[in-house]
Tab-separated table of C-alpha atoms in Angstrom:
chain	number	residue	atom	x	y	z
A	1	MET	CA	0.063	-0.210	0.072
A	2	SER	CA	2.133	3.196	-0.916
A	3	LYS	CA	2.266	5.900	1.764
A	4	LYS	CA	-0.137	8.890	1.021
A	5	ARG	CA	1.346	11.508	0.119
A	6	LEU	CA	2.056	14.973	2.578
A	7	SER	CA	0.094	17.926	1.595
A	8	VAL	CA	2.140	20.928	1.450
A	9	VAL	CA	1.071	24.486	1.143
A	10	VAL	CA	3.720	27.651	-0.402
A	11	THR	CA	2.632	31.207	0.126
A	12	ARG	CA	4.141	32.887	-1.962
A	13	ARG	CA	5.248	31.978	-6.081
A	14	LEU	CA	8.459	29.991	-6.865
A	15	PRO	CA	10.785	28.904	-9.940
A	16	GLU	CA	9.058	26.408	-12.793
A	17	ALA	CA	11.457	23.916	-11.578
A	18	VAL	CA	10.428	24.141	-7.965
A	19	GLU	CA	7.362	24.213	-8.064
A	20	THR	CA	7.835	21.047	-10.654
A	21	ARG	CA	9.673	19.355	-8.035
A	22	LEU	CA	6.891	20.182	-5.509
A	23	SER	CA	3.905	18.834	-7.314
A	24	GLU	CA	5.783	15.316	-7.842
A	25	LEU	CA	6.339	14.916	-3.730
A	26	PHE	CA	3.960	15.972	-2.074
A	27	ASP	CA	-0.518	16.895	-2.413
A	28	VAL	CA	1.029	20.355	-3.364
A	29	THR	CA	-0.756	23.904	-3.119
A	30	LEU	CA	0.871	26.680	-5.389
A	31	ARG	CA	-0.548	29.880	-5.234
A	32	GLU	CA	-1.803	31.040	-8.597
A	33	ASP	CA	-0.430	35.206	-8.653
A	34	ASP	CA	2.423	36.610	-6.606
A	35	ARG	CA	0.129	38.684	-3.575
A	36	PRO	CA	1.413	38.119	-0.568
A	37	MET	CA	-0.866	35.711	1.809
A	38	THR	CA	-2.954	37.634	3.473
A	39	ARG	CA	-3.352	36.725	7.551
A	40	GLU	CA	-7.159	34.996	7.053
A	41	GLU	CA	-4.968	33.122	3.981
A	42	LEU	CA	-2.222	32.240	6.272
A	43	GLY	CA	-4.420	30.576	8.934
A	44	ALA	CA	-6.519	28.433	6.676
A	45	ALA	CA	-3.447	27.375	5.001
A	46	MET	CA	-2.383	26.165	8.436
A	47	ARG	CA	-4.835	25.249	9.242
A	48	GLN	CA	-5.089	22.476	6.179
A	49	ALA	CA	-1.038	21.666	5.509
A	50	ASP	CA	1.243	19.734	7.242
A	51	VAL	CA	4.221	20.745	5.181
A	52	LEU	CA	3.996	25.509	5.349
A	53	VAL	CA	6.664	27.114	3.229
A	54	PRO	CA	6.424	30.412	3.525
A	55	THR	CA	8.844	33.218	2.257
A	56	ILE	CA	10.058	36.023	4.544
A	57	THR	CA	6.703	38.395	3.748
A	58	ASP	CA	4.719	35.800	6.150
A	59	GLU	CA	4.567	36.951	9.100
A	60	ILE	CA	4.356	33.050	11.149
A	61	ASP	CA	3.414	35.045	14.823
A	62	ALA	CA	2.382	33.349	17.450
A	63	PRO	CA	-1.218	33.616	17.300
A	64	LEU	CA	-0.941	31.536	14.213
A	65	ILE	CA	1.023	28.702	15.180
A	66	THR	CA	-1.031	28.534	18.108
A	67	GLN	CA	-4.876	28.046	15.764
A	68	ALA	CA	-2.683	26.145	13.061
A	69	GLY	CA	-3.585	21.955	12.786
A	70	GLU	CA	-2.482	19.088	14.661
A	71	ARG	CA	-1.912	18.459	11.597
A	72	LEU	CA	0.939	21.237	10.856
A	73	LYS	CA	3.685	19.755	12.170
A	74	LEU	CA	7.021	21.658	9.777
A	75	ILE	CA	6.942	24.640	8.517
A	76	ALA	CA	9.863	25.022	5.554
A	77	ASN	CA	10.735	28.547	4.957
A	78	TYR	CA	12.155	29.584	1.604
A	79	GLY	CA	14.418	31.653	2.868
A	80	ALA	CA	17.962	31.743	5.619
A	81	GLY	CA	16.471	34.486	7.811
A	82	VAL	CA	13.383	32.799	10.257
A	83	ASP	CA	12.793	36.242	12.174
A	84	HIS	CA	9.491	36.556	10.674
A	85	ILE	CA	8.841	33.726	12.168
A	86	ASP	CA	8.198	32.596	15.751
A	87	VAL	CA	10.143	29.843	16.123
A	88	ALA	CA	10.270	29.658	20.511
A	89	THR	CA	5.995	28.987	19.267
A	90	ALA	CA	6.796	26.291	16.681
A	91	ARG	CA	9.029	24.121	18.826
A	92	GLN	CA	6.749	24.442	22.046
A	93	ARG	CA	3.475	23.252	19.893
A	94	GLY	CA	5.834	20.117	18.144
A	95	VAL	CA	6.031	21.837	14.827
A	96	LEU	CA	9.204	22.460	13.181
A	97	VAL	CA	11.295	24.627	11.271
A	98	SER	CA	14.090	24.353	8.853
A	99	ASN	CA	15.382	27.537	6.685
A	100	THR	CA	17.664	27.368	3.101
A	101	PRO	CA	20.909	28.884	4.761
A	102	GLY	CA	24.567	28.805	2.640
A	103	VAL	CA	23.166	28.799	-0.419
A	104	LEU	CA	22.802	32.802	-1.267
A	105	THR	CA	25.926	34.279	0.295
A	106	ASP	CA	27.546	35.078	-2.927
A	107	ASP	CA	24.711	36.412	-4.415
A	108	THR	CA	24.115	38.947	-1.555
A	109	ALA	CA	27.482	39.551	-0.990
A	110	ASP	CA	28.220	40.406	-4.920
A	111	MET	CA	24.966	42.908	-4.473
A	112	THR	CA	26.687	44.073	-1.134
A	113	MET	CA	29.907	45.041	-3.421
A	114	ALA	CA	27.758	46.338	-6.475
A	115	LEU	CA	26.552	49.102	-3.472
A	116	ILE	CA	29.911	50.000	-2.212
A	117	LEU	CA	30.732	50.782	-5.833
A	118	ALA	CA	27.570	52.638	-6.709
A	119	VAL	CA	27.487	55.362	-3.714
A	120	THR	CA	31.047	55.754	-3.741
A	121	ARG	CA	31.370	56.202	-7.848
A	122	ARG	CA	27.809	57.884	-8.532
A	123	MET	CA	26.287	55.408	-10.688
A	124	PRO	CA	22.838	56.598	-10.182
A	125	GLU	CA	23.251	60.356	-10.606
A	126	GLY	CA	24.981	59.545	-13.834
A	127	MET	CA	22.228	56.868	-15.088
A	128	ALA	CA	20.100	59.567	-14.628
A	129	VAL	CA	21.771	62.013	-16.348
A	130	MET	CA	21.647	59.990	-19.291
A	131	GLN	CA	17.969	59.025	-18.926
A	132	SER	CA	17.208	63.412	-18.932
A	133	GLY	CA	19.038	63.710	-22.266
A	134	ASN	CA	20.887	66.670	-20.708
A	135	TRP	CA	24.561	64.772	-21.137
A	136	ASP	CA	26.789	67.276	-22.379
A	137	GLY	CA	29.758	64.972	-22.569
A	138	TRP	CA	32.557	64.265	-20.375
A	139	ALA	CA	33.976	66.576	-17.716
A	140	PRO	CA	36.888	66.728	-15.414
A	141	THR	CA	34.967	68.116	-12.925
A	142	ALA	CA	31.565	65.604	-13.253
A	143	LEU	CA	30.356	63.540	-10.987
A	144	MET	CA	33.510	63.325	-9.381
A	145	GLY	CA	33.179	60.476	-6.510
A	146	GLY	CA	35.873	58.049	-4.778
A	147	ARG	CA	38.201	54.896	-5.831
A	148	VAL	CA	37.177	52.032	-3.500
A	149	GLY	CA	41.300	50.025	-3.420
A	150	GLY	CA	42.753	51.869	0.072
A	151	ARG	CA	39.669	52.533	2.093
A	152	ARG	CA	38.746	50.615	4.797
A	153	LEU	CA	35.443	48.732	5.363
A	154	GLY	CA	33.633	47.786	8.834
A	155	ILE	CA	31.927	44.459	8.285
A	156	LEU	CA	28.687	44.179	10.844
A	157	GLY	CA	28.402	40.388	11.383
A	158	MET	CA	31.548	38.251	10.194
A	159	GLY	CA	29.419	35.187	9.331
A	160	ARG	CA	29.351	33.656	5.567
A	161	ILE	CA	27.764	36.605	3.975
A	162	GLY	CA	30.068	38.977	5.378
A	163	GLN	CA	33.199	36.901	4.940
A	164	ALA	CA	32.507	36.962	0.967
A	165	VAL	CA	32.065	40.385	1.514
A	166	ALA	CA	36.108	40.241	3.296
A	167	ARG	CA	37.472	38.191	0.245
A	168	ARG	CA	35.704	40.685	-2.157
A	169	ALA	CA	36.890	43.934	-0.820
A	170	ARG	CA	40.240	42.286	-0.703
A	171	ALA	CA	40.039	42.199	-4.100
A	172	PHE	CA	39.115	45.798	-5.197
A	173	GLY	CA	42.133	46.635	-2.560
A	174	MET	CA	39.991	47.875	0.211
A	175	GLN	CA	40.928	47.452	4.308
A	176	VAL	CA	38.805	44.979	6.174
A	177	HIS	CA	37.639	45.235	9.591
A	178	TYR	CA	35.153	43.409	11.188
A	179	HIS	CA	32.430	43.631	14.826
A	180	ASN	CA	31.379	40.236	15.524
A	181	ARG	CA	29.465	38.533	18.034
A	182	LYS	CA	32.322	36.128	18.189
A	183	ARG	CA	36.103	36.466	16.907
A	184	LEU	CA	36.391	34.430	13.587
A	185	ARG	CA	39.221	31.989	14.143
A	186	GLU	CA	42.781	33.176	14.054
A	187	GLU	CA	43.331	31.325	10.290
A	188	VAL	CA	40.185	32.918	9.262
A	189	GLU	CA	40.798	36.112	10.204
A	190	ASN	CA	44.417	35.281	8.640
A	191	ALA	CA	43.399	34.461	5.570
A	192	LEU	CA	41.056	37.019	5.266
A	193	GLU	CA	43.880	39.868	6.216
A	194	ALA	CA	40.442	41.186	8.411
A	195	THR	CA	41.127	43.285	12.075
A	196	TYR	CA	38.737	42.694	14.573
A	197	TRP	CA	37.179	45.534	16.945
A	198	ASP	CA	35.735	44.476	20.220
A	199	SER	CA	34.268	48.255	20.478
A	200	LEU	CA	31.826	48.468	17.653
A	201	ASP	CA	31.819	51.944	18.105
A	202	GLN	CA	35.131	52.574	17.436
A	203	MET	CA	34.936	50.903	14.241
A	204	VAL	CA	32.515	52.208	13.242
A	205	SER	CA	33.905	55.936	13.856
A	206	ARG	CA	37.137	55.335	12.094
A	207	MET	CA	35.297	53.391	8.745
A	208	ASP	CA	34.772	55.010	5.288
A	209	VAL	CA	32.776	51.988	4.381
A	210	ILE	CA	29.890	50.640	6.810
A	211	SER	CA	28.648	46.778	5.486
A	212	ILE	CA	25.409	45.520	7.559
A	213	ASN	CA	25.842	41.924	7.421
A	214	CYS	CA	24.603	40.570	10.816
A	215	PRO	CA	20.710	39.022	10.709
A	216	HIS	CA	17.862	40.853	12.341
A	217	THR	CA	17.190	39.873	17.102
A	218	PRO	CA	15.904	41.876	19.263
A	219	SER	CA	19.577	42.950	20.369
A	220	THR	CA	20.898	43.924	16.523
A	221	PHE	CA	17.400	45.863	16.402
A	222	HIS	CA	18.930	49.498	15.767
A	223	LEU	CA	22.427	48.188	16.840
A	224	MET	CA	23.053	50.828	13.684
A	225	ASN	CA	21.074	53.998	16.225
A	226	ALA	CA	21.335	57.566	15.879
A	227	ARG	CA	23.983	57.915	17.880
A	228	ARG	CA	26.295	55.153	16.265
A	229	LEU	CA	25.219	56.509	13.057
A	230	GLY	CA	26.178	59.798	14.668
A	231	LEU	CA	29.872	58.308	14.937
A	232	MET	CA	30.524	57.840	11.415
A	233	LYS	CA	32.491	60.272	9.344
A	234	ARG	CA	30.874	62.482	7.454
A	235	ASP	CA	32.926	61.338	4.308
A	236	ALA	CA	31.740	57.411	5.176
A	237	VAL	CA	29.107	55.493	3.699
A	238	ILE	CA	26.738	52.530	4.429
A	239	VAL	CA	25.146	49.545	2.793
A	240	ASN	CA	22.588	47.205	3.451
A	241	THR	CA	21.563	44.237	2.358
A	242	SER	CA	20.684	42.125	5.184
A	243	ARG	CA	17.693	43.333	7.496
A	244	GLY	CA	17.035	47.116	7.875
A	245	GLU	CA	15.772	46.412	11.513
A	246	VAL	CA	19.075	46.586	12.130
A	247	ILE	CA	19.565	50.956	10.848
A	248	ASP	CA	17.117	53.476	12.626
A	249	GLU	CA	15.917	54.545	9.020
A	250	ASN	CA	14.537	57.471	10.619
A	251	ALA	CA	18.014	59.140	11.729
A	252	LEU	CA	19.644	57.780	9.149
A	253	THR	CA	17.330	59.915	7.093
A	254	ARG	CA	18.319	62.784	8.395
A	255	MET	CA	22.192	62.690	7.901
A	256	LEU	CA	21.932	62.032	4.960
A	257	ARG	CA	19.712	64.800	3.903
A	258	ALA	CA	21.991	66.758	6.776
A	259	GLY	CA	25.358	65.647	4.902
A	260	ASP	CA	26.003	63.405	8.356
A	261	ILE	CA	27.134	60.988	6.077
A	262	LYS	CA	27.887	60.905	3.070
A	263	GLY	CA	26.084	58.032	0.789
A	264	ALA	CA	24.186	55.284	1.510
A	265	GLY	CA	22.923	51.880	-0.564
A	266	LEU	CA	19.991	49.484	1.078
A	267	ASP	CA	18.066	46.701	0.001
A	268	VAL	CA	16.236	46.322	2.543
A	269	TYR	CA	14.594	48.144	5.232
A	270	GLU	CA	13.330	48.921	8.444
A	271	HIS	CA	9.543	48.397	7.795
A	272	GLY	CA	9.142	46.098	4.474
A	273	ARG	CA	7.649	48.076	1.986
A	274	GLU	CA	6.554	51.050	3.757
A	275	ILE	CA	9.925	53.234	2.737
A	276	ASN	CA	10.675	56.473	4.601
A	277	PRO	CA	9.397	58.772	1.660
A	278	ARG	CA	11.702	61.200	2.116
A	279	LEU	CA	15.099	58.570	1.736
A	280	ARG	CA	13.797	58.229	-2.018
A	281	GLU	CA	14.440	61.765	-2.425
A	282	LEU	CA	18.270	61.771	-1.576
A	283	LYS	CA	20.316	61.574	-4.490
A	284	ASN	CA	23.735	59.945	-2.465
A	285	VAL	CA	21.645	56.907	-1.436
A	286	VAL	CA	20.909	54.189	-3.680
A	287	LEU	CA	18.203	52.644	-3.117
A	288	LEU	CA	17.064	49.013	-4.735
A	289	PRO	CA	13.741	46.101	-3.965
A	290	HIS	CA	15.031	43.773	-1.750
A	291	MET	CA	17.247	42.352	-4.653
A	292	GLY	CA	20.555	41.241	-2.793
A	293	SER	CA	19.323	37.168	-3.959
A	294	ALA	CA	17.901	38.172	-6.943
A	295	THR	CA	19.712	35.717	-9.301
A	296	LEU	CA	18.253	32.418	-10.815
A	297	GLU	CA	20.142	30.058	-9.181
A	298	GLY	CA	20.426	31.049	-6.119
A	299	ARG	CA	16.657	31.303	-6.091
A	300	ILE	CA	16.428	27.468	-7.563
A	301	GLU	CA	18.767	26.349	-4.996
A	302	MET	CA	16.660	27.546	-2.034
A	303	GLY	CA	14.204	25.922	-3.940
A	304	GLU	CA	15.959	22.811	-3.545
A	305	LYS	CA	17.420	23.558	-0.002
A	306	VAL	CA	12.990	23.417	0.713
A	307	LEU	CA	12.479	20.123	-0.938
A	308	ILE	CA	15.037	17.907	0.742
A	309	ASN	CA	13.645	18.901	4.065
A	310	ILE	CA	10.498	18.345	3.076
A	311	LYS	CA	12.013	14.744	2.278
A	312	THR	CA	13.975	14.170	4.816
A	313	PHE	CA	11.520	14.927	7.684
A	314	ASP	CA	8.570	12.362	5.301
A	315	ASP	CA	11.225	10.279	5.666
A	316	GLY	CA	11.126	9.892	9.572
A	317	HIS	CA	14.316	12.232	10.244
A	318	ARG	CA	15.136	15.694	10.982
A	319	PRO	CA	15.578	18.059	8.284
A	320	PRO	CA	19.141	19.051	7.470
A	321	ASP	CA	18.360	22.836	8.189
A	322	GLN	CA	15.885	22.143	11.068
A	323	VAL	CA	15.829	25.930	13.574
A	324	VAL	CA	15.786	26.117	16.927
A	325	PRO	CA	15.578	28.593	19.353
A	326	SER	CA	19.348	28.486	20.335
A	327	MET	CA	20.276	28.854	17.896
A	328	LEU	CA	19.105	32.877	17.069
């Protein structure tokens, strides 16, 4: 007698190859369009499914998990970050949580370097001139930025992505500095030619570029607050491809407008899609719509991780990428 297939609900459209494989392996419910599920739709999905496959746009909080049906046994997140899921409540309810770590490291690090270059070399301003049709030709003093070679890069969060950023920055001739919850092993630090700072304040005050590469946790919320942003040099820039909540966005906007910080490159925002409108008006800011992981290869690899986690669970084993509260 054949085994009953798991009921899997996917909250957003995924790459076609991933959806096809999910359909082959499980009794899957896919989205007809790519709009986020409403809270009511999420609740209904969690009552009917054995496995929920959410994304970062889905807030899976304690009330939703508490109201979930008895069938729900796994939340297989499509993404590495799980700050939108109440992992502790899920564990209390006997619901496992998994994620997709590691597959987006290079893509996000590439985007971090792209933002550093875009801000320091004033690329958006140059594009705006060309699109306006007002370019009068090359001029010796027009749109002068600064070279990145020789600049000090301060990386806040030296995990997989932070280290990948460090390797790229070294190739561009930047001096790598970092602050992390735990200092790297000596051999890793030496390989990256990275200088460790125990004091974040001291590092921030000395850097030419700050790169945010740490997760969003209660301890990192507004880690770059108004006071710490005020420590940055006036000619320094800050980029963030990690989590928007790490920076006090209103304080950053005020300082950029006042010229207290030279520029910023942001791929993530404190309030998701609700971006400070004054931030959009600034010429010294590069804004991207959360594109750090937006490569076809990366998104398919994320899906493959989801598939492995669900299939391993279905076979009676612990998902290889299970997340537990002590990891957060």
